[in-house]
Coordinates of C-alpha atoms in Angstrom, one line a residue:
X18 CA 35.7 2.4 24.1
X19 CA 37.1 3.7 20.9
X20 CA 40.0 1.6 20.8
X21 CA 37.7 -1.5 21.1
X22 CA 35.4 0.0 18.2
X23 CA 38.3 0.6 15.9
X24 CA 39.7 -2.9 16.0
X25 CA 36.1 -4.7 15.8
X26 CA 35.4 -2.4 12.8
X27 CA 38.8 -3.2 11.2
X28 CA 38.2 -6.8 11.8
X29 CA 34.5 -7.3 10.4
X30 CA 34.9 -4.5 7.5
X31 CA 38.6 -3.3 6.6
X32 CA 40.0 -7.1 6.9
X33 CA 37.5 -8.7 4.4
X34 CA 37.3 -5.8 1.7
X35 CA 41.5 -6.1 1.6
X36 CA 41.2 -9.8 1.2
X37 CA 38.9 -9.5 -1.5
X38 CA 41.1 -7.0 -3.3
X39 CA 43.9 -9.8 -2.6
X40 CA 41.9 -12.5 -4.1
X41 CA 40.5 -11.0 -7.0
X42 CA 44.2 -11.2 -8.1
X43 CA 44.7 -14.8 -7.9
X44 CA 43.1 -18.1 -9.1
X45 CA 41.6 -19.6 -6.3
X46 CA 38.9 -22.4 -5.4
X47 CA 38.8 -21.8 -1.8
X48 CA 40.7 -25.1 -0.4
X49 CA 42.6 -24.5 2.4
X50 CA 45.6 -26.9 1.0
X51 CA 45.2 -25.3 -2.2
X52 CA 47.4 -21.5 -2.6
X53 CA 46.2 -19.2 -4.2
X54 CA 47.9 -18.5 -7.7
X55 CA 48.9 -14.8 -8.7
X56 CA 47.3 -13.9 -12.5
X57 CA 47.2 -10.1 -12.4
X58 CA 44.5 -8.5 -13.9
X59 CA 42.9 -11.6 -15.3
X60 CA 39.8 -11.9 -13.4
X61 CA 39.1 -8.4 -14.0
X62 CA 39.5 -9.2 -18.2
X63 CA 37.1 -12.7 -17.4
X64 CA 34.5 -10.0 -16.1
X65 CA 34.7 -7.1 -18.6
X66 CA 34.9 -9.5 -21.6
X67 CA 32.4 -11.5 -21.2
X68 CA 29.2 -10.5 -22.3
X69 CA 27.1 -12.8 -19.7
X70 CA 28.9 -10.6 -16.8
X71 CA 29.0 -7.0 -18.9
X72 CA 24.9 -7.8 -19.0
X73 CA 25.1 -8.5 -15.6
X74 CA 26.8 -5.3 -14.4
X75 CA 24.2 -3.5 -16.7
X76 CA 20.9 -4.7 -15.2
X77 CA 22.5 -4.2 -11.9
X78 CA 22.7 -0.5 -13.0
X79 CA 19.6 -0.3 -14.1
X80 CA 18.2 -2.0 -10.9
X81 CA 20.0 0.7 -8.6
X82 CA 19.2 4.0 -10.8
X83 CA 15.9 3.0 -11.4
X84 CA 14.9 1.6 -8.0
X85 CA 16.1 4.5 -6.5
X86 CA 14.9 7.0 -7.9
X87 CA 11.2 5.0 -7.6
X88 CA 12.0 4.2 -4.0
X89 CA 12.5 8.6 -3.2
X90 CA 10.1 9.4 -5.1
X91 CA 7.1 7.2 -3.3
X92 CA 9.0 7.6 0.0
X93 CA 9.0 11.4 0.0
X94 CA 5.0 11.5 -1.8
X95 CA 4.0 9.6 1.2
X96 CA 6.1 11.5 3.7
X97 CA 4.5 14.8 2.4
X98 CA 0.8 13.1 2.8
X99 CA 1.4 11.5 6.3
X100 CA 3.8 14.2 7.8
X101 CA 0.6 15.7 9.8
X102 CA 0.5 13.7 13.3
X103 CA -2.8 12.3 13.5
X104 CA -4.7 8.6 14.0
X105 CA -5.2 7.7 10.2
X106 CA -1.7 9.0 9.3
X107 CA 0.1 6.8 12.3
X108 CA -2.0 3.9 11.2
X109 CA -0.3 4.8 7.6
X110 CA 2.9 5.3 8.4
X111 CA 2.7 1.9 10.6
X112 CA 1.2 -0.1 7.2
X113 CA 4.0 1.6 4.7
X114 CA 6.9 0.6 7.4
X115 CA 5.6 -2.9 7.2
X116 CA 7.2 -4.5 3.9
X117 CA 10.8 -3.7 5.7
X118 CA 9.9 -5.9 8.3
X119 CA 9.7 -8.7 6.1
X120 CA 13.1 -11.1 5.1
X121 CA 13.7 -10.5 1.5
X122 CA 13.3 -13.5 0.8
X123 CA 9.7 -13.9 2.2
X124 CA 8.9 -10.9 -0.1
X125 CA 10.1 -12.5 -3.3
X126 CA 8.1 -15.7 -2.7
X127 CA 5.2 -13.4 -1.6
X128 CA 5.3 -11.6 -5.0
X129 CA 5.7 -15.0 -6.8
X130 CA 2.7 -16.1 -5.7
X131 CA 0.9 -13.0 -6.7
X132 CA 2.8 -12.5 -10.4
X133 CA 3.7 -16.4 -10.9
X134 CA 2.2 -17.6 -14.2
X135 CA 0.1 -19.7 -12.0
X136 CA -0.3 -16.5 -9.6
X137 CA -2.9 -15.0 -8.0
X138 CA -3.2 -12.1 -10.6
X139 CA -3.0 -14.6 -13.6
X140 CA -5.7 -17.0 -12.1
X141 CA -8.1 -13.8 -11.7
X142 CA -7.8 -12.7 -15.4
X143 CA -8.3 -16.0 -16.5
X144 CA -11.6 -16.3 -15.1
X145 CA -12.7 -12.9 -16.8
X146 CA -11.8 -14.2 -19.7
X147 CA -8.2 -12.0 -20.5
X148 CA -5.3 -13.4 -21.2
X149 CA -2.5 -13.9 -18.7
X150 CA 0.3 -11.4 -18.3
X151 CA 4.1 -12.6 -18.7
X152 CA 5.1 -10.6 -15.4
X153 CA 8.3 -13.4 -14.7
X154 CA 8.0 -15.1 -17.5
X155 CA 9.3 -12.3 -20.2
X156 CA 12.9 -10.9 -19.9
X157 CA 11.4 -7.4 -20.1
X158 CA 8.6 -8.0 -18.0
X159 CA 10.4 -10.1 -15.1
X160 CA 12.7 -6.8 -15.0
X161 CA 10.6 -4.5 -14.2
X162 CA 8.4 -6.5 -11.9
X163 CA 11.5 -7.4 -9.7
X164 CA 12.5 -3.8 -9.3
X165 CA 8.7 -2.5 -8.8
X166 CA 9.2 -5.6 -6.0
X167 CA 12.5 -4.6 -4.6
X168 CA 11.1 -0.9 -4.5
X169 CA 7.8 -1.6 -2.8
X170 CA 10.0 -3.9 0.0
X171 CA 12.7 -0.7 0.8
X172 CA 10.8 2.3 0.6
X173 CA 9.7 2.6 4.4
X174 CA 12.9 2.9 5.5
X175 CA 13.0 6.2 3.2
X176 CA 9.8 7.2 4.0
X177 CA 11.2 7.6 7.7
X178 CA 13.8 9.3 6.9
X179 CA 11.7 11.5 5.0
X180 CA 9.1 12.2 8.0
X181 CA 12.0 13.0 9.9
X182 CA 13.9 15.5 7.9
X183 CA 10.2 17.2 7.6
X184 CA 10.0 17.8 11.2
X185 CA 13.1 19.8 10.6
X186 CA 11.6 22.2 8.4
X187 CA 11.9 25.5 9.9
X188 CA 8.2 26.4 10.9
X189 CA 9.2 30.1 10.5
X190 CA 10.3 29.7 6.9
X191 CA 7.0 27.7 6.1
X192 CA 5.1 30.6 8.0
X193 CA 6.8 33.2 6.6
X194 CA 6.3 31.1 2.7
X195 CA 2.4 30.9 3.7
X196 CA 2.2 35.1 4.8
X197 CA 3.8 35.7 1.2
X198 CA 0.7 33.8 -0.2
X199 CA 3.0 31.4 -1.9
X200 CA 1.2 28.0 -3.1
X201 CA 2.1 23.9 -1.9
X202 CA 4.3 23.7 -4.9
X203 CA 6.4 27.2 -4.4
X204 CA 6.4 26.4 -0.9
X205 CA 7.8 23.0 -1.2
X206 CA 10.3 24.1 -3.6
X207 CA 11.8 27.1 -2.1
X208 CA 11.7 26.1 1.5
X209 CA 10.9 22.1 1.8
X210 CA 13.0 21.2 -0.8
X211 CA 16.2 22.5 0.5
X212 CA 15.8 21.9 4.1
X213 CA 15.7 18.4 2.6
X214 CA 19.0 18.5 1.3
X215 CA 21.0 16.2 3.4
X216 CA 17.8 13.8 3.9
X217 CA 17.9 13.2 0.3
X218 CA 21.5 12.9 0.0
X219 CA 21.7 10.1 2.5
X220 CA 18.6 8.5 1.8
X221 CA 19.6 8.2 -2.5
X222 CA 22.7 7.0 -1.1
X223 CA 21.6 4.2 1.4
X224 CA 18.8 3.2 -1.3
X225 CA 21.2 2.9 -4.2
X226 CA 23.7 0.9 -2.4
X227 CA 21.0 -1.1 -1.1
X228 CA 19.6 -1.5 -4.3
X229 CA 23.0 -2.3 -5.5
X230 CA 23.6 -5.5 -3.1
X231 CA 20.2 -7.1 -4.4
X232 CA 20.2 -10.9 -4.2
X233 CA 17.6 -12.0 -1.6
X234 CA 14.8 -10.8 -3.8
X235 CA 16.8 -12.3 -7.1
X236 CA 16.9 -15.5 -5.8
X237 CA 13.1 -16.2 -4.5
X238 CA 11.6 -14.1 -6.8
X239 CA 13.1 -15.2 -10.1
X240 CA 16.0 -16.7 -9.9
X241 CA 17.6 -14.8 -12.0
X242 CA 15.5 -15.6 -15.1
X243 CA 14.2 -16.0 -17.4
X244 CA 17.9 -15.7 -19.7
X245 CA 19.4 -13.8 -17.0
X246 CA 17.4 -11.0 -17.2
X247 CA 17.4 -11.0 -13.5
X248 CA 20.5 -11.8 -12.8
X249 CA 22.2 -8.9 -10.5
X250 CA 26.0 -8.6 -9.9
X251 CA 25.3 -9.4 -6.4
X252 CA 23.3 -12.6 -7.1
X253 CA 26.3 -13.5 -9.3
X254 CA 28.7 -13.4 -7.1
X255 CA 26.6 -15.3 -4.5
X256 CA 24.6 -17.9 -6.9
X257 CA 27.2 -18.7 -9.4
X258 CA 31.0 -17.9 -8.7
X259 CA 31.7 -18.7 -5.2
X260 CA 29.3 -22.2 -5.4
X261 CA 31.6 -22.9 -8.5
X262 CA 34.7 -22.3 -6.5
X263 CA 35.6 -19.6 -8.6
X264 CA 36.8 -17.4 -5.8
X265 CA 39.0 -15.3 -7.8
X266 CA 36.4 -14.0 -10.3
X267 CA 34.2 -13.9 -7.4
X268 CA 36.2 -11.6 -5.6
X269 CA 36.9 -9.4 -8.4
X270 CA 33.2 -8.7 -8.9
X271 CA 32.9 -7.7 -5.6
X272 CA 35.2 -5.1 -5.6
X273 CA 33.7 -4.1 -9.1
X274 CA 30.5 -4.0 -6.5
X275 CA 32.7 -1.7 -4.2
X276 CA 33.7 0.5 -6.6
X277 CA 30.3 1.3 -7.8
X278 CA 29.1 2.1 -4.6
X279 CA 31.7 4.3 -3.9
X280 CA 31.5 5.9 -7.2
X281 CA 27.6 6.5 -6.4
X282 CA 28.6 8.2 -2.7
X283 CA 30.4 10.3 -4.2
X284 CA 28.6 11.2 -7.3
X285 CA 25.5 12.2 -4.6
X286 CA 27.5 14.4 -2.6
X287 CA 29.5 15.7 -5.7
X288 CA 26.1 16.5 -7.2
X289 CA 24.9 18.2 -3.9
X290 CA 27.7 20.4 -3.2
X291 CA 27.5 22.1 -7.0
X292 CA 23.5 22.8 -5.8
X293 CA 24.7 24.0 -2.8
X294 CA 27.2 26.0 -4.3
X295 CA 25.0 27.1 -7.0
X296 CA 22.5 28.5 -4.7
X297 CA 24.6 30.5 -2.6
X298 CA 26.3 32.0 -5.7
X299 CA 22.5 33.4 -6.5
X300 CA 21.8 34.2 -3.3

């Protein structure tokens, strides 16, 4: 069996990723008769010179940081409210799981509706009289709206993870926190908090590189707009470079895309083994 495993994971993940480091070093347009050309670093100069793609690589920061630190932050407040096993808190757990189920794509037309200029928020203020709200219509506003989007559509996948490392809590430690007549907030710090630590290290991680590959939500929700103040690395490469042929460049932003996951990964576990290290050097 893990012969078999090896070679299908080699296939469908090694294979692809060391074609895409081959191709971002050619010119290419993806025609079978057509062989692709050796030019060095030169995709890699097309993407870090030009301003459209720096801007690009930019909000695509923005979108992961951001986004993921909203996505924890709402996944573990909720986890801590609904970690007690009763009726109302399955029936909340069950309604905050339920934006994952949806396609991504069925989320950003969803929200369209709702923050469209012709939406269903727009059409209410109109009728009380206020003026409308630019929520995809402004550069600044379309921003912020996708991510509060993308973070309402990924967060119950953290919020499980969440309820589950809670169950792991020692309940001797929370006991022994609750004889001492420490409070919530002591309590969560000194005992929740660190029994946490590899919850939060995975679920940062699988959230920012989540956040990272955003497109679905790019594409229904605002296409990228208005001026590209949407416009994600991921949606680039998708949207723009491979349907101009531009296979090259295309596969030079991915491994960009790559990179910065990687560089996340290990800037998360990096960042957790100095806490870890820093706490035992107290203790």
């Amino acid at each position: 069996m893990f012969i078999p495993a090896v070679l299908i994971y080699v296939a469908l993940l090694v294979v692809p990723v060391i074609y895409a480091f081959y191709y971002s070093f050619t010119e290419y347009n993806g025609f079978p008769t057509r062989v692709p050309e050796f030019v060095g670093l030169d995709n890699y100069r097309t993407i870090f010179g030009s301003t459209d793609m720096t801007d690009t690589m930019v909000i695509t920061a923005v979108v992961a940081v951001v986004g993921a630190v909203l996505v924890n932050l709402a996944a573990l407040g909720l986890a801590l409210l609904l970690q007690r096993t009763n009726r109302f808190n399955t029936f909340g757990r069950v309604v905050m799981f339920y934006p994952h189920v949806l396609s991504a794509l069925v989320v950003g037309f969803l929200w369209q509706a709702v923050l469209g200029p012709q939406g269903v928020v727009n059409t209410m203020l109109e009728k009380v009289g206020t003026d409308s709200l630019p929520f995809l219509s402004d550069p600044d506003w379309a921003l912020w709206s996708m991510i509060l989007v993308i973070v309402w559509s990924l967060f119950g996948v953290q919020l499980i993870l969440y309820l589950a490392g809670l169950q792991a809590v020692p309940a001797d430690l929370l006991e022994a926190a609750r004889i001492d007549g420490a409070g919530r907030w002591r309590t969560f710090r000194a005992v929740t908090w660190p029994s946490l630590a590899s919850t939060v290290t995975v679920a940062v991680i699988t959230s920012g590189i989540s956040l990272l590959k955003t497109y679905d939500v790019v594409v229904s929700l605002t296409g990228g707009g208005p001026a590209g103040s949407t416009k994600t690395l991921a949606y680039s490469i998708l949207a723009v470079s491979f349907p101009q042929r531009n296979i090259g460049v295309a596969s030079a932003q991915a491994v960009v895309l790559i990179l910065a996951a990687a560089v996340l990964a290990i800037t998360v576990l990096v960042l957790r083994k100095r806490a870890e290290d820093d706490a035992e050097s107290i203790g």
